[in-house]
Amino acid sequence: MRYMIRRWLSVLTIAFTAICFNTANATTVMGVRSCGQWTARNASALDRAAAEAWLLGYLGGLATGSRVDVLRDTDYDSLMAWMDNYCKAHPIERVTSGAAQLYLELQGRVPK
């Protein structure tokens, strides 16, 4: 089951990235949830898959738009753990705030 969810998330990420690559100045972020909702995502497999797919798509879109492969030296579980920790520490923040901070952290790790 976990393998199928990860495979589905990979497909969604690739599709989202392809769409973002063709978008010049997208600024609206859809599907944003609160950190409280992120933390509660384990209530159902579908909620979990949707939340995690959104995060991967958001990071993939930012990476594509900036042409910086921030996801190269990380893995799925590390990204989810980072967001889990962020949302536990900031339960009333939006997931986009944490995702943006995660992107900046990953960008800072990329060799220049």
PDB file of C-alpha atoms in Angstrom:
ATOM      1  CA  MET A   1       0.000   0.000   0.000  1.00  0.00           C
ATOM      2  CA  ARG A   2       2.777   2.434   0.962  1.00  0.00           C
ATOM      3  CA  TYR A   3       4.587   1.705  -2.310  1.00  0.00           C
ATOM      4  CA  MET A   4       1.409   2.479  -4.280  1.00  0.00           C
ATOM      5  CA  ILE A   5       0.905   5.756  -2.440  1.00  0.00           C
ATOM      6  CA  ARG A   6       4.514   6.804  -3.068  1.00  0.00           C
ATOM      7  CA  ARG A   7       4.217   5.858  -6.730  1.00  0.00           C
ATOM      8  CA  TRP A   8       0.975   7.863  -7.026  1.00  0.00           C
ATOM      9  CA  LEU A   9       2.617  10.828  -5.298  1.00  0.00           C
ATOM     10  CA  SER A  10       5.519  10.630  -7.744  1.00  0.00           C
ATOM     11  CA  VAL A  11       3.130  10.699 -10.703  1.00  0.00           C
ATOM     12  CA  LEU A  12       1.269  13.685  -9.245  1.00  0.00           C
ATOM     13  CA  THR A  13       4.541  15.508  -8.601  1.00  0.00           C
ATOM     14  CA  ILE A  14       5.750  14.994 -12.145  1.00  0.00           C
ATOM     15  CA  ALA A  15       2.417  16.157 -13.574  1.00  0.00           C
ATOM     16  CA  PHE A  16       2.333  19.224 -11.330  1.00  0.00           C
ATOM     17  CA  THR A  17       5.931  20.081 -12.190  1.00  0.00           C
ATOM     18  CA  ALA A  18       5.201  19.831 -15.905  1.00  0.00           C
ATOM     19  CA  ILE A  19       2.260  22.188 -15.516  1.00  0.00           C
ATOM     20  CA  CYS A  20       4.292  24.661 -13.458  1.00  0.00           C
ATOM     21  CA  PHE A  21       7.111  24.615 -15.991  1.00  0.00           C
ATOM     22  CA  ASN A  22       4.723  26.066 -18.569  1.00  0.00           C
ATOM     23  CA  THR A  23       3.350  28.733 -16.212  1.00  0.00           C
ATOM     24  CA  ALA A  24       5.166  32.058 -16.296  1.00  0.00           C
ATOM     25  CA  ASN A  25       4.047  33.963 -13.191  1.00  0.00           C
ATOM     26  CA  ALA A  26       1.809  31.740 -11.080  1.00  0.00           C
ATOM     27  CA  THR A  27       1.270  33.253  -7.645  1.00  0.00           C
ATOM     28  CA  THR A  28      -1.928  31.653  -6.373  1.00  0.00           C
ATOM     29  CA  VAL A  29      -1.377  28.564  -4.250  1.00  0.00           C
ATOM     30  CA  MET A  30      -4.323  26.179  -4.119  1.00  0.00           C
ATOM     31  CA  GLY A  31      -4.937  23.359  -1.683  1.00  0.00           C
ATOM     32  CA  VAL A  32      -3.259  25.117   1.217  1.00  0.00           C
ATOM     33  CA  ARG A  33      -4.024  23.651   4.591  1.00  0.00           C
ATOM     34  CA  SER A  34      -3.305  24.706   8.133  1.00  0.00           C
ATOM     35  CA  CYS A  35      -0.588  22.950  10.073  1.00  0.00           C
ATOM     36  CA  GLY A  36      -3.316  21.580  12.313  1.00  0.00           C
ATOM     37  CA  GLN A  37      -4.832  19.850   9.291  1.00  0.00           C
ATOM     38  CA  TRP A  38      -1.383  18.658   8.189  1.00  0.00           C
ATOM     39  CA  THR A  39      -0.785  17.079  11.589  1.00  0.00           C
ATOM     40  CA  ALA A  40      -4.211  15.395  11.493  1.00  0.00           C
ATOM     41  CA  ARG A  41      -3.644  14.024   7.976  1.00  0.00           C
ATOM     42  CA  ASN A  42      -2.968  10.551   9.359  1.00  0.00           C
ATOM     43  CA  ALA A  43      -6.708  10.174   9.986  1.00  0.00           C
ATOM     44  CA  SER A  44      -7.165   8.722   6.504  1.00  0.00           C
ATOM     45  CA  ALA A  45      -4.874   7.400   3.787  1.00  0.00           C
ATOM     46  CA  LEU A  46      -6.503   9.699   1.233  1.00  0.00           C
ATOM     47  CA  ASP A  47      -5.958  12.839   3.334  1.00  0.00           C
ATOM     48  CA  ARG A  48      -2.369  11.815   3.922  1.00  0.00           C
ATOM     49  CA  ALA A  49      -1.722  11.157   0.228  1.00  0.00           C
ATOM     50  CA  ALA A  50      -3.319  14.456  -0.791  1.00  0.00           C
ATOM     51  CA  ALA A  51      -1.371  16.522   1.741  1.00  0.00           C
ATOM     52  CA  GLU A  52       1.932  14.872   0.917  1.00  0.00           C
ATOM     53  CA  ALA A  53       1.320  15.130  -2.845  1.00  0.00           C
ATOM     54  CA  TRP A  54       0.617  18.822  -2.404  1.00  0.00           C
ATOM     55  CA  LEU A  55       3.913  19.358  -0.566  1.00  0.00           C
ATOM     56  CA  LEU A  56       5.905  17.440  -3.176  1.00  0.00           C
ATOM     57  CA  GLY A  57       4.194  19.318  -5.994  1.00  0.00           C
ATOM     58  CA  TYR A  58       4.770  22.674  -4.328  1.00  0.00           C
ATOM     59  CA  LEU A  59       8.469  21.971  -3.773  1.00  0.00           C
ATOM     60  CA  GLY A  60       8.806  20.542  -7.273  1.00  0.00           C
ATOM     61  CA  GLY A  61       7.135  23.602  -8.749  1.00  0.00           C
ATOM     62  CA  LEU A  62       9.425  25.969  -6.868  1.00  0.00           C
ATOM     63  CA  ALA A  63      12.455  23.929  -7.912  1.00  0.00           C
ATOM     64  CA  THR A  64      11.372  23.981 -11.548  1.00  0.00           C
ATOM     65  CA  GLY A  65      10.602  27.689 -11.488  1.00  0.00           C
ATOM     66  CA  SER A  66      13.931  28.560  -9.907  1.00  0.00           C
ATOM     67  CA  ARG A  67      15.855  25.979 -11.942  1.00  0.00           C
ATOM     68  CA  VAL A  68      17.515  24.783  -8.722  1.00  0.00           C
ATOM     69  CA  ASP A  69      17.223  21.045  -8.029  1.00  0.00           C
ATOM     70  CA  VAL A  70      16.604  21.334  -4.303  1.00  0.00           C
ATOM     71  CA  LEU A  71      15.150  17.822  -4.099  1.00  0.00           C
ATOM     72  CA  ARG A  72      18.264  16.130  -5.467  1.00  0.00           C
ATOM     73  CA  ASP A  73      19.947  15.341  -2.132  1.00  0.00           C
ATOM     74  CA  THR A  74      16.923  14.593   0.034  1.00  0.00           C
ATOM     75  CA  ASP A  75      14.289  11.894   0.293  1.00  0.00           C
ATOM     76  CA  TYR A  76      10.556  11.568   0.749  1.00  0.00           C
ATOM     77  CA  ASP A  77      10.633  10.544   4.413  1.00  0.00           C
ATOM     78  CA  SER A  78      12.960  13.414   5.359  1.00  0.00           C
ATOM     79  CA  LEU A  79      10.689  15.965   3.689  1.00  0.00           C
ATOM     80  CA  MET A  80       7.612  14.622   5.486  1.00  0.00           C
ATOM     81  CA  ALA A  81       9.449  14.519   8.840  1.00  0.00           C
ATOM     82  CA  TRP A  82      10.614  18.119   8.366  1.00  0.00           C
ATOM     83  CA  MET A  83       7.055  19.290   7.693  1.00  0.00           C
ATOM     84  CA  ASP A  84       5.714  17.212  10.601  1.00  0.00           C
ATOM     85  CA  ASN A  85       8.182  18.903  12.952  1.00  0.00           C
ATOM     86  CA  TYR A  86       7.404  22.356  11.564  1.00  0.00           C
ATOM     87  CA  CYS A  87       3.662  21.899  11.963  1.00  0.00           C
ATOM     88  CA  LYS A  88       3.991  20.506  15.484  1.00  0.00           C
ATOM     89  CA  ALA A  89       5.951  23.623  16.436  1.00  0.00           C
ATOM     90  CA  HIS A  90       3.619  26.016  14.514  1.00  0.00           C
ATOM     91  CA  PRO A  91       0.095  24.493  14.647  1.00  0.00           C
ATOM     92  CA  ILE A  92      -1.771  27.650  13.594  1.00  0.00           C
ATOM     93  CA  GLU A  93       0.488  28.487  10.638  1.00  0.00           C
ATOM     94  CA  ARG A  94      -0.343  27.631   7.035  1.00  0.00           C
ATOM     95  CA  VAL A  95       1.407  24.712   5.400  1.00  0.00           C
ATOM     96  CA  THR A  96       2.648  27.119   2.718  1.00  0.00           C
ATOM     97  CA  SER A  97       4.702  28.940   5.353  1.00  0.00           C
ATOM     98  CA  GLY A  98       6.439  25.736   6.330  1.00  0.00           C
ATOM     99  CA  ALA A  99       6.828  24.590   2.728  1.00  0.00           C
ATOM    100  CA  ALA A 100       8.432  27.919   1.789  1.00  0.00           C
ATOM    101  CA  GLN A 101      10.848  27.658   4.715  1.00  0.00           C
ATOM    102  CA  LEU A 102      11.637  24.068   3.789  1.00  0.00           C
ATOM    103  CA  TYR A 103      12.355  25.137   0.209  1.00  0.00           C
ATOM    104  CA  LEU A 104      14.703  27.891   1.403  1.00  0.00           C
ATOM    105  CA  GLU A 105      16.514  25.444   3.675  1.00  0.00           C
ATOM    106  CA  LEU A 106      16.903  22.937   0.839  1.00  0.00           C
ATOM    107  CA  GLN A 107      18.048  25.701  -1.513  1.00  0.00           C
ATOM    108  CA  GLY A 108      20.726  26.714   0.985  1.00  0.00           C
ATOM    109  CA  ARG A 109      22.115  23.162   0.919  1.00  0.00           C
ATOM    110  CA  VAL A 110      22.598  23.081  -2.865  1.00  0.00           C
ATOM    111  CA  PRO A 111      26.250  23.611  -3.787  1.00  0.00           C
ATOM    112  CA  LYS A 112      26.776  26.804  -5.750  1.00  0.00           C
TER     113      LYS A 112
END
